[in-house]
Short mmCIF file of N, CA and C and ligand atoms in Angstrom, two decimals:
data_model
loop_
_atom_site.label_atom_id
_atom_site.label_comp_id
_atom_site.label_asym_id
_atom_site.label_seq_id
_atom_site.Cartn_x
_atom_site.Cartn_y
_atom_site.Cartn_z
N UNK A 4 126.18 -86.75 -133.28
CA UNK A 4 126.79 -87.05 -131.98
C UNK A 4 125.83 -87.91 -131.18
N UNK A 5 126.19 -88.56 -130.36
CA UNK A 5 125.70 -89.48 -129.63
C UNK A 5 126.13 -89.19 -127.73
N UNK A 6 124.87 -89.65 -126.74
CA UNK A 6 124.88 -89.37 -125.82
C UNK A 6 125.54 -90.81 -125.46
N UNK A 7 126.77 -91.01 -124.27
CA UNK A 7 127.27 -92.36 -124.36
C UNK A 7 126.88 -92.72 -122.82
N UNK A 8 126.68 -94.09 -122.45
CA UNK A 8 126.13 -94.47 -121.40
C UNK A 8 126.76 -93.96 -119.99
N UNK A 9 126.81 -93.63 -119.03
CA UNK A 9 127.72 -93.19 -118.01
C UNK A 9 127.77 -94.65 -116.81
N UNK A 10 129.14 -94.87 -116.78
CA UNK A 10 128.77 -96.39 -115.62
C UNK A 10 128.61 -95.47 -114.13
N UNK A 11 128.24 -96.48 -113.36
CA UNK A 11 128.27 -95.81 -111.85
C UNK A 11 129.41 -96.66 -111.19
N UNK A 12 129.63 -95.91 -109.93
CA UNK A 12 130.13 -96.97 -108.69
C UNK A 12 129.78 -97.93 -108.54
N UNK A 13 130.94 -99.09 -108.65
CA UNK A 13 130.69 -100.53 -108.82
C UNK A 13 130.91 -100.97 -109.96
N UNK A 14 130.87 -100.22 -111.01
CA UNK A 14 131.54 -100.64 -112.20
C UNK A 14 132.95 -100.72 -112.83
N UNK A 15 133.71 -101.86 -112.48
CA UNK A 15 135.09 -101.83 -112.43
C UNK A 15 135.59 -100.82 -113.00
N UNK A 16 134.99 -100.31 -114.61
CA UNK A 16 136.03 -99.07 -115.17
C UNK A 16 136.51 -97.89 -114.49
N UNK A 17 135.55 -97.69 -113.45
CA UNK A 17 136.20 -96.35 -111.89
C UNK A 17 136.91 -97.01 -111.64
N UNK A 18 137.22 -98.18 -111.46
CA UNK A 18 138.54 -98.63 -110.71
C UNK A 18 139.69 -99.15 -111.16
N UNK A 19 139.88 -98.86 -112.12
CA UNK A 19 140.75 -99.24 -113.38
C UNK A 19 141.53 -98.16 -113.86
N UNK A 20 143.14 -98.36 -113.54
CA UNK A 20 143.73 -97.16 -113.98
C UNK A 20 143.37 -96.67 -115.56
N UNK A 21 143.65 -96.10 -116.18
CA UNK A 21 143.26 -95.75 -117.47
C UNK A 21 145.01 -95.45 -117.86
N UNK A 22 145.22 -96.44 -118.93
CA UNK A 22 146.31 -96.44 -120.02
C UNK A 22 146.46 -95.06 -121.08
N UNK A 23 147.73 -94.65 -121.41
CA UNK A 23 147.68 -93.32 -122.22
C UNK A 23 147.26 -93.89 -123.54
N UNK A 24 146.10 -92.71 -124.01
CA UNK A 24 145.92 -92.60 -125.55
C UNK A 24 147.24 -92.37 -126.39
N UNK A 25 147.25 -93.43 -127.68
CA UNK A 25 148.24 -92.81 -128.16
C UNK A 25 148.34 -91.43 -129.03
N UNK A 26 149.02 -90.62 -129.25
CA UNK A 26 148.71 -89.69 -129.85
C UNK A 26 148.62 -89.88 -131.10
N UNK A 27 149.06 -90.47 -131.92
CA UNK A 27 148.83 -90.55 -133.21
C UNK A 27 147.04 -91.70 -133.29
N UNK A 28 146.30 -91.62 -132.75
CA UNK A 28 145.17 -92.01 -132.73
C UNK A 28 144.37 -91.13 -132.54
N UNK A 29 144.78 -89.96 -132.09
CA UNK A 29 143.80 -88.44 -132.15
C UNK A 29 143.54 -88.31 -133.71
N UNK A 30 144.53 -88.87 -134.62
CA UNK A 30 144.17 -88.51 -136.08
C UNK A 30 142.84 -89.06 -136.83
N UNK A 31 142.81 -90.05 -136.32
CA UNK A 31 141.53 -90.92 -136.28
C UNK A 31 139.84 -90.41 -135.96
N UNK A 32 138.96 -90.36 -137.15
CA UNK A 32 137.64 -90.20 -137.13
C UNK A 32 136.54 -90.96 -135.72
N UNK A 33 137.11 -92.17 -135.36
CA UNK A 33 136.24 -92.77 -134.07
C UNK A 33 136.38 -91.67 -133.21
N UNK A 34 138.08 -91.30 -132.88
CA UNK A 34 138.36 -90.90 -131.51
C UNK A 34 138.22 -89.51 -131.48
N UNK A 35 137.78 -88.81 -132.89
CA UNK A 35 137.71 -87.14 -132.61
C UNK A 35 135.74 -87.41 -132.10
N UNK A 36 135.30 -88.62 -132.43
CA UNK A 36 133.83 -88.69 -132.40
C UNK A 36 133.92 -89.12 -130.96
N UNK A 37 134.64 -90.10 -130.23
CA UNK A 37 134.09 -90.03 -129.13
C UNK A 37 134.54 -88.89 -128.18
N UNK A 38 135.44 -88.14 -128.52
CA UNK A 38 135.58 -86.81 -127.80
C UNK A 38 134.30 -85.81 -127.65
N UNK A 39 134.14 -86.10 -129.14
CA UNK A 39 132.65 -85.07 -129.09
C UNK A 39 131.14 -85.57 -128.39
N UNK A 40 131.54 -86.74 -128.51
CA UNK A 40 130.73 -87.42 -127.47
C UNK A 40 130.40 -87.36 -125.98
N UNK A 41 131.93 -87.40 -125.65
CA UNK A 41 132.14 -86.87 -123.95
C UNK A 41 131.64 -85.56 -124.24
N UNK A 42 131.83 -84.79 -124.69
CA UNK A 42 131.33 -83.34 -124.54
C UNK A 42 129.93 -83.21 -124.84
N UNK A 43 129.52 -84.04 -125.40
CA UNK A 43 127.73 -83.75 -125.52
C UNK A 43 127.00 -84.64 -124.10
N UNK A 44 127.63 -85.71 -124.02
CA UNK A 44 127.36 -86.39 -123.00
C UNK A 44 127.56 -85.52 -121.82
N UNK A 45 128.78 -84.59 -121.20
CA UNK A 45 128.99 -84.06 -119.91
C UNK A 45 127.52 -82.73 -120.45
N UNK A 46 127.21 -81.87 -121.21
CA UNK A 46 126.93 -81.20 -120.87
C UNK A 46 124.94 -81.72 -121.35
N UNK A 47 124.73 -82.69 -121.23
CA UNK A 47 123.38 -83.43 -121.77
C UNK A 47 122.64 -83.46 -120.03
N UNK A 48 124.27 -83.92 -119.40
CA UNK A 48 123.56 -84.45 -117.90
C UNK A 48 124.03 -83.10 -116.96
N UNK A 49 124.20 -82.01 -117.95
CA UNK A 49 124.64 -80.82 -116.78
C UNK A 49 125.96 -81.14 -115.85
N UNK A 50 126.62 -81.53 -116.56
CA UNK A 50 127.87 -81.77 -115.81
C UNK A 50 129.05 -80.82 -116.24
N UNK A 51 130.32 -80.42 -115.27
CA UNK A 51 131.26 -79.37 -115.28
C UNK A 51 132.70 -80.63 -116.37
N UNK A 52 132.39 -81.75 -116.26
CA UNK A 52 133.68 -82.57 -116.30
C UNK A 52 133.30 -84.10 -116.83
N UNK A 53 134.01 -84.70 -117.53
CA UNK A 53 133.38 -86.38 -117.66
C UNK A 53 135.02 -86.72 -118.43
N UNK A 54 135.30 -87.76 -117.56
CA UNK A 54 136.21 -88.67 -118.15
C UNK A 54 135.98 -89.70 -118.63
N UNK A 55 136.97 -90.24 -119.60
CA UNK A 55 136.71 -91.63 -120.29
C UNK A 55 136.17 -92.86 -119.36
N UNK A 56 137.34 -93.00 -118.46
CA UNK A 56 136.51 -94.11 -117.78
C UNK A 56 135.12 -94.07 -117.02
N UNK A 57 134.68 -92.77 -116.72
CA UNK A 57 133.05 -92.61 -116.63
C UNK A 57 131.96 -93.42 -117.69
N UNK A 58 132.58 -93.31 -119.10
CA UNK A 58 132.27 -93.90 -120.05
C UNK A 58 132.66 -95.24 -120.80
N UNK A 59 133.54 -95.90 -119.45
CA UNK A 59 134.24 -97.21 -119.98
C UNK A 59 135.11 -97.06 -120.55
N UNK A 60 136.02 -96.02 -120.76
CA UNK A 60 136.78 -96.47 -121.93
C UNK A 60 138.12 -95.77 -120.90
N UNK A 61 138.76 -97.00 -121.60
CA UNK A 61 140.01 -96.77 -120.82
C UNK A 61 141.58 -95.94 -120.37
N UNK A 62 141.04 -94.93 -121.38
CA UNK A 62 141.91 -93.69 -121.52
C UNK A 62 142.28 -92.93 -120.57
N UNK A 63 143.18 -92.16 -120.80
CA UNK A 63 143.60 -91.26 -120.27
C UNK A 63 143.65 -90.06 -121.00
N UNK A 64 142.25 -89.26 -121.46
CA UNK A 64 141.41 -88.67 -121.68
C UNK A 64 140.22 -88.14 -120.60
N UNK A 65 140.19 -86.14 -120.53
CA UNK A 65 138.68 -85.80 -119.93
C UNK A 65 138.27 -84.50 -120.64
N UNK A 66 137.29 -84.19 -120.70
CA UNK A 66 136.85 -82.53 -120.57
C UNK A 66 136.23 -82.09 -119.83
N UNK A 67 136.32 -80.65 -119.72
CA UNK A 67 135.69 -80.25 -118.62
C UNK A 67 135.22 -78.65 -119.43
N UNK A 68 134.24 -78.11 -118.65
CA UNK A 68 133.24 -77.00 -119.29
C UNK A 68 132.61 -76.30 -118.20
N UNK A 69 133.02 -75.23 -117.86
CA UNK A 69 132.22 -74.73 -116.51
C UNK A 69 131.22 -73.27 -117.04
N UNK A 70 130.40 -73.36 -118.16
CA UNK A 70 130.19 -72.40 -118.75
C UNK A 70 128.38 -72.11 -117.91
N UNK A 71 128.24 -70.81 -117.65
CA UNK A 71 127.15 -70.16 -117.20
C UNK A 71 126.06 -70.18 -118.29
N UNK A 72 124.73 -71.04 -118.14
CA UNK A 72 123.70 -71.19 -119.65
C UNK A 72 123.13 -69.95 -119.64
N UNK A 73 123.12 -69.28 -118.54
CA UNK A 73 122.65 -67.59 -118.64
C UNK A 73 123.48 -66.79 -118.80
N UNK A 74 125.04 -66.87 -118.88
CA UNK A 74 125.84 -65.82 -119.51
C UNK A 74 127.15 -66.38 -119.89
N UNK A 75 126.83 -66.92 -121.34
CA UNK A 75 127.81 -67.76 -121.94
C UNK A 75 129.34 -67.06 -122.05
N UNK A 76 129.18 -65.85 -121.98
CA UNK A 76 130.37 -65.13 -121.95
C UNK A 76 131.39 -65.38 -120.84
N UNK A 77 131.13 -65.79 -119.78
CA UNK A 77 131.42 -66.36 -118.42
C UNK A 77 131.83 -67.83 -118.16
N UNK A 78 132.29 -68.01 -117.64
CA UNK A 78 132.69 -69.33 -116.57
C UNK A 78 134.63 -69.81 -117.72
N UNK A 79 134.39 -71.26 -117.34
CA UNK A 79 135.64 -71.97 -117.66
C UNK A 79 135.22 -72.29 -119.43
N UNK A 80 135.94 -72.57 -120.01
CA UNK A 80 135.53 -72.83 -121.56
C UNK A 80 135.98 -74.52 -121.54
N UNK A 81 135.36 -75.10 -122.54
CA UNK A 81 135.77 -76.17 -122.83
C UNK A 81 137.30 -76.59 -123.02
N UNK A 82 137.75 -77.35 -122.33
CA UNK A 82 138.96 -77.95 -122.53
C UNK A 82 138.68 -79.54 -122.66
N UNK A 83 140.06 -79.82 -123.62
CA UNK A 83 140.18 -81.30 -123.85
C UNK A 83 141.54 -81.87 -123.80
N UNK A 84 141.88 -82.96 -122.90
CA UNK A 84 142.80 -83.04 -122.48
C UNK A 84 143.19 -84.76 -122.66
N UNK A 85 144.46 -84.60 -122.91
CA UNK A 85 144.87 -85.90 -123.45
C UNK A 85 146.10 -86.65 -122.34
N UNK A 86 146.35 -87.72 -121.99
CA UNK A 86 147.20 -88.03 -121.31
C UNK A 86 147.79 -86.84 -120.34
N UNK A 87 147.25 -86.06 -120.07
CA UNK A 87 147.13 -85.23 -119.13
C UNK A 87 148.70 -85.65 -117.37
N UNK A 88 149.30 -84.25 -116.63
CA UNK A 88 149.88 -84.59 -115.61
C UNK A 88 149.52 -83.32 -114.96
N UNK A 89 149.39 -83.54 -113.78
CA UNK A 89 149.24 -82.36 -112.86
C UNK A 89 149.98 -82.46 -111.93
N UNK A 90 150.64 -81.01 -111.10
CA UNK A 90 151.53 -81.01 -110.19
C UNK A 90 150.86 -79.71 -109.25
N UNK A 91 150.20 -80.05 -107.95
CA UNK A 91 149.46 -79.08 -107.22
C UNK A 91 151.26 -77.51 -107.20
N UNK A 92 150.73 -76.29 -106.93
CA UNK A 92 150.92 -75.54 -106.83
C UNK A 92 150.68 -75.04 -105.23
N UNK A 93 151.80 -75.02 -104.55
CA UNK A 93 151.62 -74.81 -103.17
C UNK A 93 151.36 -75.63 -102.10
N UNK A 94 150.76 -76.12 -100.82
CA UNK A 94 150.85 -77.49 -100.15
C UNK A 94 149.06 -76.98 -99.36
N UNK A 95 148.46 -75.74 -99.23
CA UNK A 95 147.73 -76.10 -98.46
C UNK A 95 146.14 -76.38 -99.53
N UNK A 96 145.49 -76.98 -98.71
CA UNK A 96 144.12 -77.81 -99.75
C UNK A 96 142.92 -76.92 -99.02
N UNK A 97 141.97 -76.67 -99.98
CA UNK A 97 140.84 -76.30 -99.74
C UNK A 97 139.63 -76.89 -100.14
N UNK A 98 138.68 -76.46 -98.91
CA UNK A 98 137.48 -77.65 -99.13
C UNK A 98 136.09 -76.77 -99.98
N UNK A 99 135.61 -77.74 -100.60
CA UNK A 99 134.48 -77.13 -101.37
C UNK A 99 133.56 -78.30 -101.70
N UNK A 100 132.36 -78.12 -101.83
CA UNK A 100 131.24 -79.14 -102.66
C UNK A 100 131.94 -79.43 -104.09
N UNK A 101 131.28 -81.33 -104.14
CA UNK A 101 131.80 -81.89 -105.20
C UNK A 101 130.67 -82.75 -105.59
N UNK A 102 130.39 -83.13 -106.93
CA UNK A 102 129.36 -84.16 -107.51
C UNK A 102 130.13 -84.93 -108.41
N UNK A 103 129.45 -85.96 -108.32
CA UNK A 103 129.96 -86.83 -109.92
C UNK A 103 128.54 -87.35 -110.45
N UNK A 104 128.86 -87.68 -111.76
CA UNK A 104 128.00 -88.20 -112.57
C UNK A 104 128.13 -90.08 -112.37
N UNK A 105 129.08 -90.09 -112.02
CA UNK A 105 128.85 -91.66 -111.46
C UNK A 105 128.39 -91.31 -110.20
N UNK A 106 128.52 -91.06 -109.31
CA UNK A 106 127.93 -90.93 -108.15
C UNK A 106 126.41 -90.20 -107.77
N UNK A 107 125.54 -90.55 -109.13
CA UNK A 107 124.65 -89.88 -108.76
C UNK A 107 123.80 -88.92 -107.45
N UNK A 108 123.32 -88.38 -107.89
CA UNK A 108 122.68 -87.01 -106.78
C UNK A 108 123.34 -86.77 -105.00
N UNK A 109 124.69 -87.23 -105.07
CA UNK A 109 125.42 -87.20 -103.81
C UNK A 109 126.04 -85.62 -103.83
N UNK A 110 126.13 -85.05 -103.08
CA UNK A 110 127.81 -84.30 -102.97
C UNK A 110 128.41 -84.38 -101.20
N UNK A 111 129.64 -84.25 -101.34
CA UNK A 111 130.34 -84.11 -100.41
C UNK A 111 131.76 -82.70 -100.43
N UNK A 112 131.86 -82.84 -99.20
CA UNK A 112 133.05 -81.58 -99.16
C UNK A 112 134.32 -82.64 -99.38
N UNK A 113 135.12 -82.31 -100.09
CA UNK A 113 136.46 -82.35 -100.48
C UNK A 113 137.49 -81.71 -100.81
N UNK A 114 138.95 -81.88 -99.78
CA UNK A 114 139.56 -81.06 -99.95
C UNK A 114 140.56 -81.28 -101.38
N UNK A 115 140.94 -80.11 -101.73
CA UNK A 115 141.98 -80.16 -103.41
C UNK A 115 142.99 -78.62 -103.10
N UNK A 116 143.89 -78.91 -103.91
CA UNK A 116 144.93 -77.93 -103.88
C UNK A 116 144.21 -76.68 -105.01
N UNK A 117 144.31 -75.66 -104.77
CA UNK A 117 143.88 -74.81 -104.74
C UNK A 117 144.02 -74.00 -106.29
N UNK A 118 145.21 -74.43 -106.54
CA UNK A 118 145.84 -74.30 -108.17
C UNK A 118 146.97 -75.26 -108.62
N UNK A 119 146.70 -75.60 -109.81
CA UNK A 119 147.53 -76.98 -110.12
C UNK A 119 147.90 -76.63 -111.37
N UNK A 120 149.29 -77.20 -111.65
CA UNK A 120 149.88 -76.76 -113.34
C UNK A 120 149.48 -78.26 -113.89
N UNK A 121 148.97 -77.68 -115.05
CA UNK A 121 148.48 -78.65 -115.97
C UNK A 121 149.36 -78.91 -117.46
N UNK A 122 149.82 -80.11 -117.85
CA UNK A 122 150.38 -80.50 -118.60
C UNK A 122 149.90 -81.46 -119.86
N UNK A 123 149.81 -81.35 -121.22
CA UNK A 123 149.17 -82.62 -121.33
C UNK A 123 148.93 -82.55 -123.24
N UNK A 124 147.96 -83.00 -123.54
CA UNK A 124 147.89 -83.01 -125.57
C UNK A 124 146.39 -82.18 -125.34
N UNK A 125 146.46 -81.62 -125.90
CA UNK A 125 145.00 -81.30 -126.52
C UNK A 125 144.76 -82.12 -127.52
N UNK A 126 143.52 -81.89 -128.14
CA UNK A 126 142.83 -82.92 -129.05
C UNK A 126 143.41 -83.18 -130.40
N UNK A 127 144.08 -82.08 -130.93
CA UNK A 127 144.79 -82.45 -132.04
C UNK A 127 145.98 -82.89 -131.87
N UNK A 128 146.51 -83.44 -130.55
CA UNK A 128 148.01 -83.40 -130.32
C UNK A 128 149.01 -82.57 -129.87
N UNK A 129 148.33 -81.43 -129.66
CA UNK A 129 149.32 -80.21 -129.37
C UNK A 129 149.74 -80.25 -127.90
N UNK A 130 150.80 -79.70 -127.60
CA UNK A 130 151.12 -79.69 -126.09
C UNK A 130 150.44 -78.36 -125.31
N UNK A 131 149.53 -79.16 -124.17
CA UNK A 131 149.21 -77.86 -123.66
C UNK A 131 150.18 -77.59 -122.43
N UNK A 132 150.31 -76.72 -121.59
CA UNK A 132 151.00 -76.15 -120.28
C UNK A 132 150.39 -75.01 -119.85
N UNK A 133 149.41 -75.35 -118.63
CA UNK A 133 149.05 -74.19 -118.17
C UNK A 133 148.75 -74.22 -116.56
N UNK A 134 148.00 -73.45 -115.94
CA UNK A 134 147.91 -73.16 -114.65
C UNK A 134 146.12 -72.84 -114.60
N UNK A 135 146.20 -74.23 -113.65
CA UNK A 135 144.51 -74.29 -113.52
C UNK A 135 144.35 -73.71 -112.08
N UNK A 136 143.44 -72.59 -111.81
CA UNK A 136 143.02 -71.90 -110.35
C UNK A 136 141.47 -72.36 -110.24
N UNK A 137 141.08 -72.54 -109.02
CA UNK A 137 140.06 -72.43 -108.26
C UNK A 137 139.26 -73.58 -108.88
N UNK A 138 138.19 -73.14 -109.22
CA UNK A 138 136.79 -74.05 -109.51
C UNK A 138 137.81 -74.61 -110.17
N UNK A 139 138.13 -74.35 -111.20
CA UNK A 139 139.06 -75.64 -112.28
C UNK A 139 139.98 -76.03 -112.03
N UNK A 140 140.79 -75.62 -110.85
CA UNK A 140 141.57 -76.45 -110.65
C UNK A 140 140.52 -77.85 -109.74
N UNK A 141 139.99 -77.04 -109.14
CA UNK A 141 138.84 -78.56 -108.67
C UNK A 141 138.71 -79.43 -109.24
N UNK A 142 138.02 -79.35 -110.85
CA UNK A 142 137.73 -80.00 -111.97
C UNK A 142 139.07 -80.48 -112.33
N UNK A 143 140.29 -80.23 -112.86
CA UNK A 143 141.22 -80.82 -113.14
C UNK A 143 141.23 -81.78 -111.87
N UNK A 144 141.08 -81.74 -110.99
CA UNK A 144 141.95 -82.89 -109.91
C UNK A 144 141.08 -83.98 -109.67
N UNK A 145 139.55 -83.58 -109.67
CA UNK A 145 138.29 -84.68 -110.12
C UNK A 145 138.72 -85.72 -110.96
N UNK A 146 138.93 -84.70 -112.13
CA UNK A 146 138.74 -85.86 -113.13
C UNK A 146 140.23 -86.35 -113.59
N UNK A 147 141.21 -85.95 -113.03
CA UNK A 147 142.62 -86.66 -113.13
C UNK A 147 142.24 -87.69 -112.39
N UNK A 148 141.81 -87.66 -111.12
CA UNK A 148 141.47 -88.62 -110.19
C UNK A 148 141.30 -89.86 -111.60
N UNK A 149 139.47 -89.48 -111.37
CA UNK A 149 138.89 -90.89 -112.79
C UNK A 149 139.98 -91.27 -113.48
N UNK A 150 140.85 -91.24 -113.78
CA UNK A 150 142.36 -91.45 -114.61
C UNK A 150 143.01 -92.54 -113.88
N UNK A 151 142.93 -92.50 -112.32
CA UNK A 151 143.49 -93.46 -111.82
C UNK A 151 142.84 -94.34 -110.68
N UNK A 152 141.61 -94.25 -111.32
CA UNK A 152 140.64 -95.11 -110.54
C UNK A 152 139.83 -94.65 -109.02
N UNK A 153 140.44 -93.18 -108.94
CA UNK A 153 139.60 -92.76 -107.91
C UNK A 153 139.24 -92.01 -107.82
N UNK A 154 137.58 -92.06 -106.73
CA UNK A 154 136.50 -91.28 -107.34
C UNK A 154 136.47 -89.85 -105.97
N UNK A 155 135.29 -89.17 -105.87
CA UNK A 155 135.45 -87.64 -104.94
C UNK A 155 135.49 -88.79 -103.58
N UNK A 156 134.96 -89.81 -103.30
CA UNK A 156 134.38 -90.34 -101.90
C UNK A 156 135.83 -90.55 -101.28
N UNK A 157 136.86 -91.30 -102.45
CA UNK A 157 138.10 -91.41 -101.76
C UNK A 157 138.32 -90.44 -101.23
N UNK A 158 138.02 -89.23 -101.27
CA UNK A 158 139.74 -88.08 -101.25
C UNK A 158 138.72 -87.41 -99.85
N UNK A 159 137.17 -87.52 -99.93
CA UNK A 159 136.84 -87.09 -98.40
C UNK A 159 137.39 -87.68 -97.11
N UNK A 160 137.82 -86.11 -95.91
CA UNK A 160 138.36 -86.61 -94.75
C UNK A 160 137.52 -87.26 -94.25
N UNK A 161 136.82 -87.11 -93.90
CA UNK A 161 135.31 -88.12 -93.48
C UNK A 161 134.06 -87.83 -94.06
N UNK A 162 132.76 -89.05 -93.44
CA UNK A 162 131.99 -89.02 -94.68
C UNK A 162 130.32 -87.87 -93.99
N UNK A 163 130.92 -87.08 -92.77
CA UNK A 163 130.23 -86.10 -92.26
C UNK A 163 129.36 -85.16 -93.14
N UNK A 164 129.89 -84.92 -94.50
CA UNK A 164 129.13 -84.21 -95.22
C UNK A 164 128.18 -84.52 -96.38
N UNK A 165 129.04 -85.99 -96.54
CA UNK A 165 127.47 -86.71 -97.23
C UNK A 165 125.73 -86.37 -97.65
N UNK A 166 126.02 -85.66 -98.39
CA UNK A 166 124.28 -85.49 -98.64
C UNK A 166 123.62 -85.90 -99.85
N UNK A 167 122.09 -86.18 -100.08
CA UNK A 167 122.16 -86.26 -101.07
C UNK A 167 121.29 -84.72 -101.55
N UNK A 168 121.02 -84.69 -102.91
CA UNK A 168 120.91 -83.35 -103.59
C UNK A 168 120.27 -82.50 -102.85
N UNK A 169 118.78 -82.91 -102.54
CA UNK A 169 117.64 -82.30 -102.18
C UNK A 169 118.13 -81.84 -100.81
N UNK A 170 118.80 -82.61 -99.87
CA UNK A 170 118.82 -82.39 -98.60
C UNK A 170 119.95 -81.27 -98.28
N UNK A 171 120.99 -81.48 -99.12
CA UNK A 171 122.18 -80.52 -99.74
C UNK A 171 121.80 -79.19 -99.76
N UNK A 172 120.94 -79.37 -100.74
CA UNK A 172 119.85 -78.59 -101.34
C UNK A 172 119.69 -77.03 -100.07
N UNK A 173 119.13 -77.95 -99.10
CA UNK A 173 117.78 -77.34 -98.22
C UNK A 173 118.89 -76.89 -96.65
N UNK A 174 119.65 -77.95 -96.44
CA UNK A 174 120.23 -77.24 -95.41
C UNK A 174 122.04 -77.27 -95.58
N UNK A 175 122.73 -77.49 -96.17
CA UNK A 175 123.92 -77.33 -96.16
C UNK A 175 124.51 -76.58 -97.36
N UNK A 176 124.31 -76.44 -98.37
CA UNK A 176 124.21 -75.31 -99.51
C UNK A 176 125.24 -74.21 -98.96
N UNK A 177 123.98 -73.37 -97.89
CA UNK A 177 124.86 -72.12 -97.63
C UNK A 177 126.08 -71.98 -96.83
N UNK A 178 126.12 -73.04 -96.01
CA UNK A 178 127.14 -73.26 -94.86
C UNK A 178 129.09 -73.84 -95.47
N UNK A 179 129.21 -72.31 -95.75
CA UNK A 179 130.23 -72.16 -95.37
C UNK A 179 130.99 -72.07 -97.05
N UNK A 180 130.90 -73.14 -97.87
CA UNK A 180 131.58 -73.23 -99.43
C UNK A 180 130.62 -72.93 -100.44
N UNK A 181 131.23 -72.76 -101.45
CA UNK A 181 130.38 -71.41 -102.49
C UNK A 181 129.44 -72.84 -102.82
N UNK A 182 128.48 -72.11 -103.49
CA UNK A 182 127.07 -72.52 -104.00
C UNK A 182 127.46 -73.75 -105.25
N UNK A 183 128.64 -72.94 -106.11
CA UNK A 183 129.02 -73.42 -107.21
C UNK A 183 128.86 -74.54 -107.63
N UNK A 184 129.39 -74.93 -106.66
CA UNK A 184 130.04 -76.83 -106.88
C UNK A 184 128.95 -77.48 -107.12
N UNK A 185 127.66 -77.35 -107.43
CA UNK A 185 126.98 -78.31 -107.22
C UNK A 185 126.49 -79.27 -108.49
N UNK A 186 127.47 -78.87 -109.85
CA UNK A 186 127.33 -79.19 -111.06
C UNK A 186 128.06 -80.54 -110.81
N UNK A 187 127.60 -82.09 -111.46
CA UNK A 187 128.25 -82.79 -110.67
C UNK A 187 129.56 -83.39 -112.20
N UNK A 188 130.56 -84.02 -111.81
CA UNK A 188 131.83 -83.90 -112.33
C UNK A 188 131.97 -85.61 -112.84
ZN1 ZN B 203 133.36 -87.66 -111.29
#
């Protein structure tokens, strides 16, 4: 496996809708390798989430992994998600800390719907349908975003909470949204 380059902000592929994978190309040796790629890559840089176009590539493809390195028995498990649709669950949005891996050492508060039904292929093609809550539904709506070219900065009401890590870190952390978020996406 191979660690694959991550672009930042400013690099057109964030801003570039991402076209559906076809499914009969999941059968294919490149594309089960660059899957495994995103997944060594998101969890190389400590990240909860990494989509294709993080990595240039123009899919509509992400995974996401919210697993605890001190109690693997715990958190979200790896998912892999293919041409993926989400439909929020309910109307009101809640705010929480967010990171990206293109957006290096930033986070901001952003609001997201709270639980979202998730639709979409898993990696061999199969149809998934399920119901993403809380932290993951966060992560699903992150990285659906990257899917259509937009990143956490869009979706903040204003840019009041702007920090970067260290300062995050030291005085805004405790105030008010869980600790969690600070794995960046
Ligand atoms: Zn991101």
């Amino acid at each position: 496996m191979a660690r694959l380059p991550n672009v930042r902000v400013g690099h057109p592929a964030l801003r570039t809708p991402a076209g559906p994978l076809p499914p009969e190309r999941l059968r294919e040796p490149e594309v089960q390798q660059l899957i495994d790629d995103m997944v060594e890559t998101m969890r190389d840089a400590d990240g909860v989430g990494l989509a294709a176009p993080q990595v240039a590539v123009p899919w509509q493809l992400f995974v996401y992994e919210a697993v605890d390195p001190e109690d693997p028995g715990e958190g979200i498990p790896l998912r892999v998600l293919v041409n993926p649709m989400i439909l929020p669950e309910g109307h009101e949005l809640v705010y929480d800390w967010e990171g990206c891996l293109s957006i290096p050492d930033l986070r901001g508060l952003v609001p997201r719907h709270p639980a979202v039904r998730v639709r979409g292929l898993d990696r061999q093609g199969r149809p998934l349908d399920y119901l993403a809550e809380g932290f993951e539904a966060r992560i699903v709506q992150h990285e659906f975003d990257h899917l259509n070219g937009v990143v956490f900065l869009d979706r903040m009401r204003d840019l009041h909470s702007l920090a970067f890590y260290d300062e995050w870190a030291e005085y805004l952390a405790e105030t008010g949204a869980a600790a969690r978020a600070t794995r960046p996406e």
